[in-house]
C-alpha cells in the first residue's frame, strides 16, 4: 500500500461525511472552548476574594468536564453509526481491518487536533469577554491584563485527548465486532416493532407521580433540601420510563381505535411514531431532562442574582447584629455590652435605629405529641422546631405586646400551637422539663432578630428567663460542652450613607468583644460587610447558571440536530415509497411536519410541566438560600421558559429544514 | 379506443452541470388494449424503466404523450398526480416497497386510507383479494417477518385494492426465487384472466412468456414485438429467446 494513502483516505472520509462530521467537529470545538474558559476562570479567580468564587468556578469546571465526556461520547456514537456502511465497503474492497483502524485513527487525530486547536484559539479570544462578563456581574474593576493560562491549556489538551482516545477505542471495537456484510446492511432493516411494556409504563407513572408528590407536598424548606434530590431522581427515572414505555402504549391504544387510526392524517403519523419511538424515546427523554435542567438552573440563578438585595435583607434583617452567648448561672452584663456598643456608634457620629435587645435560649427540637425532644431522641422524625425562649419583658420590648404569663407557666406562640391538636394541651414538655401552658397563639408580628432562622420558629415566653435554666441544663447535657445556651442579641440599623455604614461596621468588628466578662463568645455580623461576599457568591452562581445553561442548551440543540438527520435518512425511503403508492407531496409534507413537531415539542412540553410542578419545592430551596421573593422567582421562571422556547423554536425550524432536504433529495 | 397509448415519447436527461445530454428514449410508440397482458423487454440501459416511470407519471417526458383511457397523463397538474396514481394505477415493484412501519394489512390499506375510504369499505375490498392471493394468514404480520414471495403477493394486493385501470409491474420477479416467481406469474395470469390489464417490465424470458404480447426496446425505441397468439407458453418462450438473441446481435427489424 502506498505511503500516505490511509491519511488521505481519512481526510476524504471526513470531507464526504461533513453533514455528520461538521456538527461533531463544532461540538468538540465548542466543548473545548467552554472547558478552557471554565479552567482559566478557576485559576484566574483563585486570587480574588475569599475563595468562594474560585470554588464555584472549579465546580463549574468539574461539571463541564463530566458533561464533555458524556456528550462527546453520545455524539460520537451517532457519527460512527452513519460511517459503518462505508467501512464495510472498504473492508469488502480489500482494506484490512487493520488499515481501517489506521484510517479511523487518522480521522480521530484530525478531528481532535483541529477542534482542540480551534477551540483553544476561540477560547482564548472569548476568555477576555467571559472574564469581563463575570467582572461586570460581580461589579469588579474591569481592568485586568489579557492572559493566556498555560495550566488551562494543559488541562484541556489532556482531557480532550482522553475523550478522543476513548471514542476511538469504542469505534475500533464497533468495527472489530462486526463483519463487513453486517456493516453494509442498513442498520434499521428488520427492526421489530416495539412491544408494549405495561410494567415499565406503570413504574414510570408511579415514579413520576412519587416525584411530583414530593415536590408538591413538601412541607418545610429543610425537608425540601433533603428530599429535592430524591424527587429529581424519581422524576428522571419516571421521565425515561414514560417516554420509552408509556409513549408506545399510548400510540398503540390510538392505533386500536380503527375509526381514528384509518384516517389519512393519523394513519402514517401514528405508525411512524410507534416505529421511531423505539429508537428515539431515550433521546427525547434526555432532551426533556436537559431542558428542565437548563430551565431550573437559569431561572434560580437569575432570580437569586436579581434578588440579591432581598437576599441580604432576609439574611440580615438588621444591619448590625452582635450576639453574645453565655452559660446559665454566669453573671453576664448585658447593659454593659450594650453601653459599649452605643458608645462606639456615637463616637463614629452615627445614630442607632430600630434597636432590638433581647436575651433568649434557643433549642432545636422535634415534636412528639406535646413533648419537644432533641432530634436524637425523637421516635418519629418530624419537622425541626426551633424554640426561642424569651422573658415576658424582652418580648414586650421586641413586639410591644404584653403576654400574660405567671410563674412556672409558659406562653407558646407558633404555627404548631394553632393546630387543633395543640388546643387540647394544657402543658408542654421541653427536653424533659414540663411547663404549664398559660396560653397559645400564632406568630405576629415577626421579630427582626430571629427571622433569619430558616426552621419553623416558636416563641416561648416565660415570666423570668431563670425559669428556662433547667431547659438550658438539659440542652447542655444533650448537645455537649460546646453548647452555650443563652444568647444576648443586640441588633440595630444605623443612619448614614453606605460608606459611613461600612466604616462603622468595620470599626465595630475590630473591637475585641471576646474579653467581655461573663461571655463565652461574641459574634458580629454586618449586612454591609457581607454585601461583597454575597455578590461574589450569587454573582458567581448567576454566571455559572448562564454558562452551564448555554452549554446544556448547546447539547440539546445538537442532540435534536443529530436526531433529525438520523430520522431523515431513515424516513427518506419510507416517504419515497408512500409517494410512489400515491401520497401527494403535500400529504408527505403534512405527515413529516406533524411527526417532527410532535417529536420536537413533546420534550419541551414535558420540561415545562416538570418546571411547573417543581416550582413549589424550588421556592422552598431558594428560601433556604435566603430568597423569599416568590413573585420575583415566578417572573424569572416565566421569562426563562419563554426565552428557552423561543431558542428551541428557532432550532426546530433550522433542523426541520435540514430534515426536509434529506427526505426530499431523491423523491 | 386502446386503454393506454404511448405516442412519440422522448426523454432526454441532462447531467447536473448542464454538460452532456443522454437520450434515454428516442421515440416510443405503442398501445395497450383493455384486458391485455403486455411485457416490455430490453437490456439494461435500453430505457425500459424510464418508459415505465413516464407511464406511471413518476417522470415527465421531454416530448410526446401518454394517454390512459383517453386522458393525457403528461398534462395532469402536479397536485392531482398523486390522486391519479392512487386511483387509476396499481404498482408492483422489484423490491416490493412495503413499509416496515405497517403490518401487511395496513400496507395494503394505505392507498385506500389516503383516499379517505371508510374502514368497512376497506375490509370488504380486502377480503376477496386476500383470498385470491393466499395472504389471509399473514395480514397481521410485518414485512420483515415474511418471505419475498409473500411480500410480493402483498404488494400485488396493495396494487389491486384500488381497482386500478392498469397494473404497472417493474421486474416483479427480480428478487424472487424460481418457485415464488412461478407462483407470482400464475397469479398475474389469473388476475389478467379476470380482465385486469397488466403492463410489466422484465428481464426474465420466463416472466415475459406469461404475457400475451412482448415489446422489445433497444436504444430508446420499440425495436420489435411478438404476439403469443395460440402458441403454448413453451413455444412462446423459445420465440422470445430467439428475438432477444437477435436484439443483442443487432439485426435490423422493425415492428
mmCIF file with all atom_site columns, N, CA and C in Angstrom, chain A residues 532-587:
data_model
loop_
_atom_site.group_PDB
_atom_site.id
_atom_site.type_symbol
_atom_site.label_atom_id
_atom_site.label_alt_id
_atom_site.label_comp_id
_atom_site.label_asym_id
_atom_site.label_entity_id
_atom_site.label_seq_id
_atom_site.pdbx_PDB_ins_code
_atom_site.Cartn_x
_atom_site.Cartn_y
_atom_site.Cartn_z
_atom_site.occupancy
_atom_site.B_iso_or_equiv
_atom_site.pdbx_formal_charge
_atom_site.auth_seq_id
_atom_site.auth_comp_id
_atom_site.auth_asym_id
_atom_site.auth_atom_id
_atom_site.pdbx_PDB_model_num
ATOM 1   N N  . UNK A 1 532 ? -20.390 42.270 49.789 1.00 0.00 ? 532 UNK A N  1
ATOM 2   C CA . UNK A 1 532 ? -19.454 41.880 48.734 1.00 0.00 ? 532 UNK A CA 1
ATOM 3   C C  . UNK A 1 532 ? -19.380 40.362 48.580 1.00 0.00 ? 532 UNK A C  1
ATOM 4   N N  . UNK A 1 533 ? -19.317 39.662 49.709 1.00 0.00 ? 533 UNK A N  1
ATOM 5   C CA . UNK A 1 533 ? -19.189 38.213 49.578 1.00 0.00 ? 533 UNK A CA 1
ATOM 6   C C  . UNK A 1 533 ? -20.494 37.614 49.050 1.00 0.00 ? 533 UNK A C  1
ATOM 7   N N  . UNK A 1 534 ? -21.628 38.265 49.381 1.00 0.00 ? 534 UNK A N  1
ATOM 8   C CA . UNK A 1 534 ? -22.899 37.841 48.793 1.00 0.00 ? 534 UNK A CA 1
ATOM 9   C C  . UNK A 1 534 ? -22.878 38.037 47.286 1.00 0.00 ? 534 UNK A C  1
ATOM 10  N N  . UNK A 1 535 ? -22.347 39.179 46.891 1.00 0.00 ? 535 UNK A N  1
ATOM 11  C CA . UNK A 1 535 ? -22.270 39.449 45.454 1.00 0.00 ? 535 UNK A CA 1
ATOM 12  C C  . UNK A 1 535 ? -21.388 38.435 44.765 1.00 0.00 ? 535 UNK A C  1
ATOM 13  N N  . UNK A 1 536 ? -20.258 38.111 45.398 1.00 0.00 ? 536 UNK A N  1
ATOM 14  C CA . UNK A 1 536 ? -19.366 37.100 44.825 1.00 0.00 ? 536 UNK A CA 1
ATOM 15  C C  . UNK A 1 536 ? -20.112 35.793 44.645 1.00 0.00 ? 536 UNK A C  1
ATOM 16  N N  . UNK A 1 537 ? -20.800 35.392 45.704 1.00 0.00 ? 537 UNK A N  1
ATOM 17  C CA . UNK A 1 537 ? -21.449 34.086 45.692 1.00 0.00 ? 537 UNK A CA 1
ATOM 18  C C  . UNK A 1 537 ? -22.579 34.039 44.671 1.00 0.00 ? 537 UNK A C  1
ATOM 19  N N  . UNK A 1 538 ? -23.506 35.000 44.775 1.00 0.00 ? 538 UNK A N  1
ATOM 20  C CA . UNK A 1 538 ? -24.673 34.931 43.902 1.00 0.00 ? 538 UNK A CA 1
ATOM 21  C C  . UNK A 1 538 ? -24.356 35.367 42.483 1.00 0.00 ? 538 UNK A C  1
ATOM 22  N N  . UNK A 1 539 ? -23.405 36.301 42.362 1.00 0.00 ? 539 UNK A N  1
ATOM 23  C CA . UNK A 1 539 ? -22.943 36.678 41.030 1.00 0.00 ? 539 UNK A CA 1
ATOM 24  C C  . UNK A 1 539 ? -22.258 35.500 40.366 1.00 0.00 ? 539 UNK A C  1
ATOM 25  N N  . UNK A 1 540 ? -21.437 34.796 41.143 1.00 0.00 ? 540 UNK A N  1
ATOM 26  C CA . UNK A 1 540 ? -20.747 33.625 40.619 1.00 0.00 ? 540 UNK A CA 1
ATOM 27  C C  . UNK A 1 540 ? -21.733 32.552 40.205 1.00 0.00 ? 540 UNK A C  1
ATOM 28  N N  . UNK A 1 541 ? -22.747 32.343 41.047 1.00 0.00 ? 541 UNK A N  1
ATOM 29  C CA . UNK A 1 541 ? -23.779 31.344 40.722 1.00 0.00 ? 541 UNK A CA 1
ATOM 30  C C  . UNK A 1 541 ? -24.523 31.738 39.453 1.00 0.00 ? 541 UNK A C  1
ATOM 31  N N  . UNK A 1 542 ? -24.825 33.025 39.363 1.00 0.00 ? 542 UNK A N  1
ATOM 32  C CA . UNK A 1 542 ? -25.535 33.547 38.195 1.00 0.00 ? 542 UNK A CA 1
ATOM 33  C C  . UNK A 1 542 ? -24.721 33.278 36.937 1.00 0.00 ? 542 UNK A C  1
ATOM 34  N N  . UNK A 1 543 ? -23.430 33.602 37.041 1.00 0.00 ? 543 UNK A N  1
ATOM 35  C CA . UNK A 1 543 ? -22.538 33.392 35.897 1.00 0.00 ? 543 UNK A CA 1
ATOM 36  C C  . UNK A 1 543 ? -22.511 31.915 35.514 1.00 0.00 ? 543 UNK A C  1
ATOM 37  N N  . UNK A 1 544 ? -22.361 31.057 36.534 1.00 0.00 ? 544 UNK A N  1
ATOM 38  C CA . UNK A 1 544 ? -22.327 29.616 36.274 1.00 0.00 ? 544 UNK A CA 1
ATOM 39  C C  . UNK A 1 544 ? -23.624 29.150 35.644 1.00 0.00 ? 544 UNK A C  1
ATOM 40  N N  . UNK A 1 545 ? -24.738 29.655 36.168 1.00 0.00 ? 545 UNK A N  1
ATOM 41  C CA . UNK A 1 545 ? -26.047 29.280 35.642 1.00 0.00 ? 545 UNK A CA 1
ATOM 42  C C  . UNK A 1 545 ? -26.145 29.583 34.163 1.00 0.00 ? 545 UNK A C  1
ATOM 43  N N  . UNK A 1 546 ? -25.723 30.786 33.802 1.00 0.00 ? 546 UNK A N  1
ATOM 44  C CA . UNK A 1 546 ? -25.787 31.188 32.398 1.00 0.00 ? 546 UNK A CA 1
ATOM 45  C C  . UNK A 1 546 ? -24.821 30.347 31.562 1.00 0.00 ? 546 UNK A C  1
ATOM 46  N N  . UNK A 1 547 ? -23.612 30.184 32.084 1.00 0.00 ? 547 UNK A N  1
ATOM 47  C CA . UNK A 1 547 ? -22.565 29.473 31.357 1.00 0.00 ? 547 UNK A CA 1
ATOM 48  C C  . UNK A 1 547 ? -22.961 28.019 31.115 1.00 0.00 ? 547 UNK A C  1
ATOM 49  N N  . UNK A 1 548 ? -23.322 27.335 32.199 1.00 0.00 ? 548 UNK A N  1
ATOM 50  C CA . UNK A 1 548 ? -23.692 25.922 32.064 1.00 0.00 ? 548 UNK A CA 1
ATOM 51  C C  . UNK A 1 548 ? -25.014 25.802 31.319 1.00 0.00 ? 548 UNK A C  1
ATOM 52  N N  . UNK A 1 549 ? -25.898 26.772 31.516 1.00 0.00 ? 549 UNK A N  1
ATOM 53  C CA . UNK A 1 549 ? -27.158 26.783 30.770 1.00 0.00 ? 549 UNK A CA 1
ATOM 54  C C  . UNK A 1 549 ? -26.880 26.806 29.277 1.00 0.00 ? 549 UNK A C  1
ATOM 55  N N  . UNK A 1 550 ? -25.927 27.665 28.886 1.00 0.00 ? 550 UNK A N  1
ATOM 56  C CA . UNK A 1 550 ? -25.562 27.758 27.474 1.00 0.00 ? 550 UNK A CA 1
ATOM 57  C C  . UNK A 1 550 ? -24.996 26.430 26.987 1.00 0.00 ? 550 UNK A C  1
ATOM 58  N N  . UNK A 1 551 ? -24.184 25.811 27.840 1.00 0.00 ? 551 UNK A N  1
ATOM 59  C CA . UNK A 1 551 ? -23.563 24.530 27.477 1.00 0.00 ? 551 UNK A CA 1
ATOM 60  C C  . UNK A 1 551 ? -24.627 23.463 27.257 1.00 0.00 ? 551 UNK A C  1
ATOM 61  N N  . UNK A 1 552 ? -25.555 23.379 28.208 1.00 0.00 ? 552 UNK A N  1
ATOM 62  C CA . UNK A 1 552 ? -26.610 22.368 28.106 1.00 0.00 ? 552 UNK A CA 1
ATOM 63  C C  . UNK A 1 552 ? -27.511 22.662 26.909 1.00 0.00 ? 552 UNK A C  1
ATOM 64  N N  . UNK A 1 553 ? -27.713 23.941 26.666 1.00 0.00 ? 553 UNK A N  1
ATOM 65  C CA . UNK A 1 553 ? -28.548 24.320 25.531 1.00 0.00 ? 553 UNK A CA 1
ATOM 66  C C  . UNK A 1 553 ? -27.894 23.855 24.235 1.00 0.00 ? 553 UNK A C  1
ATOM 67  N N  . UNK A 1 554 ? -26.569 24.051 24.170 1.00 0.00 ? 554 UNK A N  1
ATOM 68  C CA . UNK A 1 554 ? -25.829 23.598 23.002 1.00 0.00 ? 554 UNK A CA 1
ATOM 69  C C  . UNK A 1 554 ? -26.024 22.088 22.829 1.00 0.00 ? 554 UNK A C  1
ATOM 70  N N  . UNK A 1 555 ? -25.946 21.375 23.955 1.00 0.00 ? 555 UNK A N  1
ATOM 71  C CA . UNK A 1 555 ? -26.118 19.927 23.913 1.00 0.00 ? 555 UNK A CA 1
ATOM 72  C C  . UNK A 1 555 ? -27.499 19.575 23.384 1.00 0.00 ? 555 UNK A C  1
ATOM 73  N N  . UNK A 1 556 ? -28.509 20.245 23.922 1.00 0.00 ? 556 UNK A N  1
ATOM 74  C CA . UNK A 1 556 ? -29.877 19.975 23.493 1.00 0.00 ? 556 UNK A CA 1
ATOM 75  C C  . UNK A 1 556 ? -30.015 20.190 21.998 1.00 0.00 ? 556 UNK A C  1
ATOM 76  N N  . UNK A 1 557 ? -29.487 21.331 21.556 1.00 0.00 ? 557 UNK A N  1
ATOM 77  C CA . UNK A 1 557 ? -29.579 21.685 20.143 1.00 0.00 ? 557 UNK A CA 1
ATOM 78  C C  . UNK A 1 557 ? -28.939 20.596 19.277 1.00 0.00 ? 557 UNK A C  1
ATOM 79  N N  . UNK A 1 558 ? -27.764 20.131 19.709 1.00 0.00 ? 558 UNK A N  1
ATOM 80  C CA . UNK A 1 558 ? -27.058 19.148 18.890 1.00 0.00 ? 558 UNK A CA 1
ATOM 81  C C  . UNK A 1 558 ? -27.742 17.799 18.892 1.00 0.00 ? 558 UNK A C  1
ATOM 82  N N  . UNK A 1 559 ? -28.264 17.407 20.045 1.00 0.00 ? 559 UNK A N  1
ATOM 83  C CA . UNK A 1 559 ? -28.989 16.128 20.085 1.00 0.00 ? 559 UNK A CA 1
ATOM 84  C C  . UNK A 1 559 ? -30.154 16.206 19.105 1.00 0.00 ? 559 UNK A C  1
ATOM 85  N N  . UNK A 1 560 ? -30.866 17.321 19.149 1.00 0.00 ? 560 UNK A N  1
ATOM 86  C CA . UNK A 1 560 ? -32.007 17.485 18.243 1.00 0.00 ? 560 UNK A CA 1
ATOM 87  C C  . UNK A 1 560 ? -31.549 17.403 16.793 1.00 0.00 ? 560 UNK A C  1
ATOM 88  N N  . UNK A 1 561 ? -30.444 18.099 16.500 1.00 0.00 ? 561 UNK A N  1
ATOM 89  C CA . UNK A 1 561 ? -29.952 18.119 15.127 1.00 0.00 ? 561 UNK A CA 1
ATOM 90  C C  . UNK A 1 561 ? -29.613 16.707 14.654 1.00 0.00 ? 561 UNK A C  1
ATOM 91  N N  . UNK A 1 562 ? -28.873 15.988 15.473 1.00 0.00 ? 562 UNK A N  1
ATOM 92  C CA . UNK A 1 562 ? -28.494 14.635 15.083 1.00 0.00 ? 562 UNK A CA 1
ATOM 93  C C  . UNK A 1 562 ? -29.718 13.739 14.932 1.00 0.00 ? 562 UNK A C  1
ATOM 94  N N  . UNK A 1 563 ? -30.662 13.900 15.820 1.00 0.00 ? 563 UNK A N  1
ATOM 95  C CA . UNK A 1 563 ? -31.881 13.089 15.729 1.00 0.00 ? 563 UNK A CA 1
ATOM 96  C C  . UNK A 1 563 ? -32.548 13.316 14.385 1.00 0.00 ? 563 UNK A C  1
ATOM 97  N N  . UNK A 1 564 ? -32.642 14.582 14.003 1.00 0.00 ? 564 UNK A N  1
ATOM 98  C CA . UNK A 1 564 ? -33.346 14.891 12.760 1.00 0.00 ? 564 UNK A CA 1
ATOM 99  C C  . UNK A 1 564 ? -32.617 14.276 11.576 1.00 0.00 ? 564 UNK A C  1
ATOM 100 N N  . UNK A 1 565 ? -31.283 14.349 11.590 1.00 0.00 ? 565 UNK A N  1
ATOM 101 C CA . UNK A 1 565 ? -30.525 13.794 10.466 1.00 0.00 ? 565 UNK A CA 1
ATOM 102 C C  . UNK A 1 565 ? -30.754 12.285 10.385 1.00 0.00 ? 565 UNK A C  1
ATOM 103 N N  . UNK A 1 566 ? -30.589 11.627 11.520 1.00 0.00 ? 566 UNK A N  1
ATOM 104 C CA . UNK A 1 566 ? -30.739 10.172 11.530 1.00 0.00 ? 566 UNK A CA 1
ATOM 105 C C  . UNK A 1 566 ? -32.145 9.796  11.079 1.00 0.00 ? 566 UNK A C  1
ATOM 106 N N  . UNK A 1 567 ? -33.133 10.496 11.612 1.00 0.00 ? 567 UNK A N  1
ATOM 107 C CA . UNK A 1 567 ? -34.504 10.191 11.232 1.00 0.00 ? 567 UNK A CA 1
ATOM 108 C C  . UNK A 1 567 ? -34.752 10.516 9.771  1.00 0.00 ? 567 UNK A C  1
ATOM 109 N N  . UNK A 1 568 ? -34.135 11.582 9.305  1.00 0.00 ? 568 UNK A N  1
ATOM 110 C CA . UNK A 1 568 ? -34.290 11.957 7.904  1.00 0.00 ? 568 UNK A CA 1
ATOM 111 C C  . UNK A 1 568 ? -33.857 10.825 6.995  1.00 0.00 ? 568 UNK A C  1
ATOM 112 N N  . UNK A 1 569 ? -32.673 10.252 7.283  1.00 0.00 ? 569 UNK A N  1
ATOM 113 C CA . UNK A 1 569 ? -32.189 9.152  6.453  1.00 0.00 ? 569 UNK A CA 1
ATOM 114 C C  . UNK A 1 569 ? -33.110 7.942  6.556  1.00 0.00 ? 569 UNK A C  1
ATOM 115 N N  . UNK A 1 570 ? -33.597 7.691  7.773  1.00 0.00 ? 570 UNK A N  1
ATOM 116 C CA . UNK A 1 570 ? -34.496 6.551  7.947  1.00 0.00 ? 570 UNK A CA 1
ATOM 117 C C  . UNK A 1 570 ? -35.802 6.751  7.189  1.00 0.00 ? 570 UNK A C  1
ATOM 118 N N  . UNK A 1 571 ? -36.272 7.983  7.196  1.00 0.00 ? 571 UNK A N  1
ATOM 119 C CA . UNK A 1 571 ? -37.594 8.250  6.654  1.00 0.00 ? 571 UNK A CA 1
ATOM 120 C C  . UNK A 1 571 ? -37.600 8.458  5.148  1.00 0.00 ? 571 UNK A C  1
ATOM 121 N N  . UNK A 1 572 ? -36.418 8.763  4.619  1.00 0.00 ? 572 UNK A N  1
ATOM 122 C CA . UNK A 1 572 ? -36.336 9.103  3.201  1.00 0.00 ? 572 UNK A CA 1
ATOM 123 C C  . UNK A 1 572 ? -37.000 8.019  2.348  1.00 0.00 ? 572 UNK A C  1
ATOM 124 N N  . UNK A 1 573 ? -36.591 6.781  2.620  1.00 0.00 ? 573 UNK A N  1
ATOM 125 C CA . UNK A 1 573 ? -37.079 5.672  1.832  1.00 0.00 ? 573 UNK A CA 1
ATOM 126 C C  . UNK A 1 573 ? -38.590 5.494  2.010  1.00 0.00 ? 573 UNK A C  1
ATOM 127 N N  . UNK A 1 574 ? -39.027 5.613  3.265  1.00 0.00 ? 574 UNK A N  1
ATOM 128 C CA . UNK A 1 574 ? -40.451 5.424  3.535  1.00 0.00 ? 574 UNK A CA 1
ATOM 129 C C  . UNK A 1 574 ? -41.298 6.419  2.775  1.00 0.00 ? 574 UNK A C  1
ATOM 130 N N  . UNK A 1 575 ? -40.843 7.663  2.762  1.00 0.00 ? 575 UNK A N  1
ATOM 131 C CA . UNK A 1 575 ? -41.654 8.668  2.085  1.00 0.00 ? 575 UNK A CA 1
ATOM 132 C C  . UNK A 1 575 ? -41.590 8.511  0.573  1.00 0.00 ? 575 UNK A C  1
ATOM 133 N N  . UNK A 1 576 ? -40.441 8.013  0.076  1.00 0.00 ? 576 UNK A N  1
ATOM 134 C CA . UNK A 1 576 ? -40.350 7.740  -1.362 1.00 0.00 ? 576 UNK A CA 1
ATOM 135 C C  . UNK A 1 576 ? -41.387 6.677  -1.742 1.00 0.00 ? 576 UNK A C  1
ATOM 136 N N  . UNK A 1 577 ? -41.484 5.636  -0.938 1.00 0.00 ? 577 UNK A N  1
ATOM 137 C CA . UNK A 1 577 ? -42.454 4.574  -1.211 1.00 0.00 ? 577 UNK A CA 1
ATOM 138 C C  . UNK A 1 577 ? -43.872 5.127  -1.165 1.00 0.00 ? 577 UNK A C  1
ATOM 139 N N  . UNK A 1 578 ? -44.155 5.900  -0.128 1.00 0.00 ? 578 UNK A N  1
ATOM 140 C CA . UNK A 1 578 ? -45.516 6.421  0.013  1.00 0.00 ? 578 UNK A CA 1
ATOM 141 C C  . UNK A 1 578 ? -45.884 7.292  -1.173 1.00 0.00 ? 578 UNK A C  1
ATOM 142 N N  . UNK A 1 579 ? -44.916 8.023  -1.703 1.00 0.00 ? 579 UNK A N  1
ATOM 143 C CA . UNK A 1 579 ? -45.234 8.851  -2.867 1.00 0.00 ? 579 UNK A CA 1
ATOM 144 C C  . UNK A 1 579 ? -45.509 7.996  -4.091 1.00 0.00 ? 579 UNK A C  1
ATOM 145 N N  . UNK A 1 580 ? -44.754 6.907  -4.222 1.00 0.00 ? 580 UNK A N  1
ATOM 146 C CA . UNK A 1 580 ? -44.991 6.007  -5.351 1.00 0.00 ? 580 UNK A CA 1
ATOM 147 C C  . UNK A 1 580 ? -46.382 5.400  -5.264 1.00 0.00 ? 580 UNK A C  1
ATOM 148 N N  . UNK A 1 581 ? -46.809 5.109  -4.047 1.00 0.00 ? 581 UNK A N  1
ATOM 149 C CA . UNK A 1 581 ? -48.098 4.449  -3.865 1.00 0.00 ? 581 UNK A CA 1
ATOM 150 C C  . UNK A 1 581 ? -49.241 5.452  -4.009 1.00 0.00 ? 581 UNK A C  1
ATOM 151 N N  . UNK A 1 582 ? -48.926 6.720  -4.030 1.00 0.00 ? 582 UNK A N  1
ATOM 152 C CA . UNK A 1 582 ? -49.989 7.675  -4.298 1.00 0.00 ? 582 UNK A CA 1
ATOM 153 C C  . UNK A 1 582 ? -50.209 8.706  -3.212 1.00 0.00 ? 582 UNK A C  1
ATOM 154 N N  . UNK A 1 583 ? -49.154 8.984  -2.450 1.00 0.00 ? 583 UNK A N  1
ATOM 155 C CA . UNK A 1 583 ? -49.276 10.044 -1.454 1.00 0.00 ? 583 UNK A CA 1
ATOM 156 C C  . UNK A 1 583 ? -48.739 11.306 -2.115 1.00 0.00 ? 583 UNK A C  1
ATOM 157 N N  . UNK A 1 584 ? -49.461 12.379 -1.979 1.00 0.00 ? 584 UNK A N  1
ATOM 158 C CA . UNK A 1 584 ? -49.027 13.596 -2.650 1.00 0.00 ? 584 UNK A CA 1
ATOM 159 C C  . UNK A 1 584 ? -47.934 14.272 -1.836 1.00 0.00 ? 584 UNK A C  1
ATOM 160 N N  . UNK A 1 585 ? -47.213 15.169 -2.494 1.00 0.00 ? 585 UNK A N  1
ATOM 161 C CA . UNK A 1 585 ? -46.152 15.927 -1.821 1.00 0.00 ? 585 UNK A CA 1
ATOM 162 C C  . UNK A 1 585 ? -46.688 16.655 -0.601 1.00 0.00 ? 585 UNK A C  1
ATOM 163 N N  . UNK A 1 586 ? -47.906 17.221 -0.784 1.00 0.00 ? 586 UNK A N  1
ATOM 164 C CA . UNK A 1 586 ? -48.498 17.968 0.337  1.00 0.00 ? 586 UNK A CA 1
ATOM 165 C C  . UNK A 1 586 ? -48.746 17.048 1.524  1.00 0.00 ? 586 UNK A C  1
ATOM 166 N N  . UNK A 1 587 ? -49.266 15.837 1.201  1.00 0.00 ? 587 UNK A N  1
ATOM 167 C CA . UNK A 1 587 ? -49.557 14.896 2.288  1.00 0.00 ? 587 UNK A CA 1
ATOM 168 C C  . UNK A 1 587 ? -48.277 14.459 2.990  1.00 0.00 ? 587 UNK A C  1
#
